[in-house]
Backbone as numpy.savetxt, mean C-alpha at the origin, in Angstrom:
# Nx Ny Nz CAx CAy CAz Cx Cy Cz
-5.64 -7.41 -11.93 -5.25 -8.76 -12.01 -5.15 -8.63 -13.56
-5.27 -7.27 -14.50 -4.60 -7.90 -16.00 -5.50 -8.60 -16.58
-6.69 -8.33 -16.23 -8.30 -9.07 -17.03 -8.48 -7.95 -18.20
-8.77 -8.71 -19.37 -10.02 -8.07 -20.27 -9.17 -6.95 -20.77
-9.51 -5.82 -21.07 -8.87 -4.58 -21.05 -7.66 -4.27 -20.42
-7.11 -4.83 -19.64 -6.07 -4.63 -18.81 -5.05 -5.57 -19.13
-5.20 -6.55 -19.61 -4.59 -7.64 -20.07 -3.17 -7.43 -20.29
-2.95 -6.06 -20.94 -1.44 -5.65 -21.16 -0.88 -4.59 -20.23
-1.96 -4.21 -19.43 -1.04 -3.80 -18.02 0.16 -3.77 -17.60
0.69 -3.29 -17.40 2.28 -3.34 -16.42 1.99 -4.31 -15.07
2.41 -5.04 -14.50 2.54 -5.49 -13.46 2.45 -4.98 -12.31
1.70 -4.68 -11.18 1.82 -3.80 -10.05 3.00 -4.36 -9.12
3.69 -3.17 -8.82 4.86 -3.64 -7.95 4.75 -3.34 -6.48
3.84 -2.11 -6.21 3.38 -1.85 -4.71 2.08 -1.01 -5.05
1.32 -1.51 -3.97 -0.06 -0.92 -3.61 0.01 0.11 -2.10
-0.71 1.39 -2.76 -0.68 2.33 -1.55 -2.10 2.32 -1.32
-2.63 2.28 0.01 -3.76 2.24 0.75 -3.81 3.36 1.96
-5.06 3.78 2.25 -5.56 4.81 3.17 -6.25 3.96 4.30
-6.18 4.25 5.73 -6.81 3.68 6.09 -8.06 3.79 6.29
-8.45 5.24 5.61 -9.91 5.85 6.11 -10.45 5.81 4.05
-10.70 4.85 3.72 -10.93 4.98 2.23 -13.01 4.51 2.47
-13.59 5.31 1.24 -14.96 4.89 1.12 -15.18 3.43 0.77
-16.53 2.91 1.28 -16.76 1.68 1.02 -15.89 0.65 1.23
-14.74 0.50 1.21 -13.65 -0.69 1.68 -12.35 0.04 2.36
-12.44 -0.06 3.34 -11.13 0.79 4.22 -9.76 -0.13 3.99
-8.55 0.41 3.84 -7.62 0.20 3.94 -7.23 -1.25 4.42
-7.53 -1.56 5.61 -7.40 -2.93 6.42 -7.97 -3.88 5.36
-9.51 -3.53 5.23 -10.46 -4.60 4.28 -9.92 -5.02 2.87
-9.13 -3.76 2.23 -8.71 -4.12 0.92 -7.14 -4.85 1.15
-6.52 -4.81 2.35 -5.32 -5.60 2.27 -5.50 -6.91 2.60
-6.98 -7.02 3.33 -7.31 -8.48 3.29 -7.51 -9.12 2.28
-8.24 -8.63 1.37 -8.47 -9.35 0.09 -7.28 -9.34 -0.90
-6.71 -8.59 -1.01 -5.20 -8.64 -1.53 -4.74 -10.10 -1.31
-4.20 -10.01 0.08 -3.51 -11.22 0.71 -4.38 -12.70 0.47
-5.74 -12.45 0.43 -6.40 -13.59 0.13 -6.38 -14.51 -1.28
-5.89 -13.02 -2.32 -5.58 -13.73 -3.63 -4.52 -14.24 -3.94
-4.29 -15.43 -4.16 -3.11 -16.05 -4.51 -2.20 -15.01 -5.70
-3.13 -14.38 -6.61 -2.20 -14.30 -7.79 -1.77 -12.53 -7.27
-2.28 -11.78 -5.75 -1.71 -10.78 -5.53 -1.16 -10.55 -4.24
-1.24 -11.84 -3.46 -0.81 -11.53 -2.30 0.97 -11.07 -1.81
1.51 -11.26 -3.00 3.01 -10.99 -3.12 3.24 -9.63 -3.30
1.87 -8.57 -3.20 2.63 -7.49 -3.69 2.48 -6.79 -2.72
3.39 -6.15 -2.05 3.87 -5.23 -1.17 2.68 -4.42 -0.94
1.87 -4.12 0.11 0.80 -3.17 0.60 1.46 -2.30 1.48
1.18 -0.86 1.29 1.80 0.15 1.73 0.89 0.83 2.07
0.42 1.58 3.76 -0.57 1.80 4.04 -0.01 3.76 3.97
-0.47 4.45 3.55 -0.32 5.99 3.46 -1.35 6.63 3.99
-1.44 7.49 5.50 -2.63 7.88 5.99 -2.27 9.01 6.66
-3.40 9.87 6.75 -3.45 11.00 7.94 -2.95 10.69 9.39
-4.06 9.15 9.57 -4.33 8.64 11.21 -2.67 8.46 11.54
-2.27 8.93 12.53 -1.16 8.35 13.13 -1.21 7.79 14.59
-2.83 7.21 14.79 -3.15 6.90 15.65 -2.65 5.55 15.90
-1.73 5.02 17.17 -1.21 3.60 17.44 -2.01 2.81 17.01
-3.57 2.80 17.11 -4.48 1.75 16.97 -4.58 1.43 16.07
-4.78 2.35 14.85 -4.36 2.56 13.15 -3.28 1.55 12.86
-2.23 1.99 13.42 -0.70 1.73 13.02 -1.07 0.12 13.19
-1.44 -0.46 14.98 -1.14 -1.69 15.04 -1.93 -2.68 14.15
-3.05 -1.87 14.33 -4.27 -2.79 13.23 -3.99 -3.39 11.87
-3.60 -1.95 11.22 -2.69 -1.95 9.91 -1.69 -3.05 9.87
-1.37 -3.15 10.51 0.48 -4.50 10.88 -0.41 -5.98 11.05
-1.20 -5.89 11.77 -2.35 -7.12 12.18 -2.84 -7.47 10.86
-3.13 -6.71 9.68 -3.84 -7.26 8.55 -2.80 -6.94 7.17
-1.55 -7.36 7.42 -0.64 -7.44 6.61 0.31 -6.66 5.99
-0.07 -5.40 6.25 0.67 -4.49 5.36 1.95 -4.61 6.05
2.58 -4.18 4.48 3.89 -3.93 4.56 4.83 -2.94 5.63
4.21 -1.93 5.36 4.79 -0.38 6.03 3.49 0.27 6.12
3.69 1.21 7.18 2.65 2.24 7.45 3.20 3.74 7.70
3.18 4.63 6.63 3.66 5.92 6.50 2.66 6.93 6.90
2.73 7.72 8.01 1.96 8.82 8.26 2.02 9.75 6.81
1.01 10.30 6.39 1.00 11.22 5.05 1.17 12.51 5.72
2.24 13.15 5.23 2.60 14.49 5.35 1.23 15.74 4.67
1.07 17.12 5.92 0.27 17.16 5.45 1.07 19.01 4.39
2.08 18.87 3.82 2.88 20.05 3.43 3.14 19.40 2.17
3.36 20.16 0.88 3.88 19.55 -0.39 5.21 18.71 -0.16
5.94 19.51 0.44 7.74 19.05 0.60 7.56 17.86 1.24
6.45 17.67 2.17 6.82 16.21 3.07 6.12 15.10 2.10
5.15 15.55 1.15 4.47 14.53 0.12 5.56 13.98 -0.96
6.04 15.26 -1.43 7.47 15.14 -2.52 8.48 13.80 -1.76
8.70 13.90 -0.39 9.77 13.30 0.07 9.47 11.70 0.14
8.33 11.85 0.60 7.44 10.49 0.51 7.54 9.51 -0.55
6.71 10.53 -1.73 6.81 9.71 -2.97 8.13 9.41 -3.34
9.21 10.32 -2.96 10.50 9.84 -3.46 11.00 8.60 -2.87
10.71 8.57 -1.26 11.25 7.28 -0.24 10.30 5.70 -1.08
9.09 6.54 -1.55 8.29 5.29 -2.06 9.02 4.63 -3.33
9.45 5.58 -4.01 10.08 5.29 -5.35 11.50 4.12 -4.89
12.39 4.87 -3.85 13.28 3.91 -3.53 12.91 2.75 -2.95
11.65 2.67 -2.03 11.39 1.53 -1.64 11.03 0.37 -2.48
10.23 0.92 -3.29 9.83 -0.27 -4.36 10.51 -0.31 -5.63
11.44 0.05 -5.78 12.72 -0.16 -7.00 14.16 -0.42 -6.42
14.50 -0.15 -5.23 15.70 -0.53 -4.57 15.60 -1.36 -3.36
15.09 -1.28 -2.70 14.37 -1.86 -1.24 14.16 -3.38 -1.79
12.97 -3.52 -1.93 11.97 -4.64 -2.33 12.48 -5.99 -3.49
12.67 -6.90 -2.50 13.21 -7.94 -3.77 11.52 -9.02 -3.59
11.70 -9.22 -4.74 10.49 -10.35 -5.07 10.94 -11.71 -4.98
9.89 -12.68 -4.63 10.17 -13.88 -5.10 10.56 -14.23 -5.92
């Protein structure tokens, strides 16, 4: 939210979440972002090792923009990172 010592921080263009995070899972985090008018317009992408259809469906029901299965090898991670760069800089159009 760029408060306090973060007041001069760059605006966030994209949020990456995992379904299985400690304390607050990806769906809960997505709900919190969506409930905040200052953050609700930031696209949320889930990047998770889970390829379970229920995790994918539930993530979309919680408002994520995209769900990407996390690759297990280094080359796969590089491809995903490059595609996210393209996604956030070339594909997304903000209001």
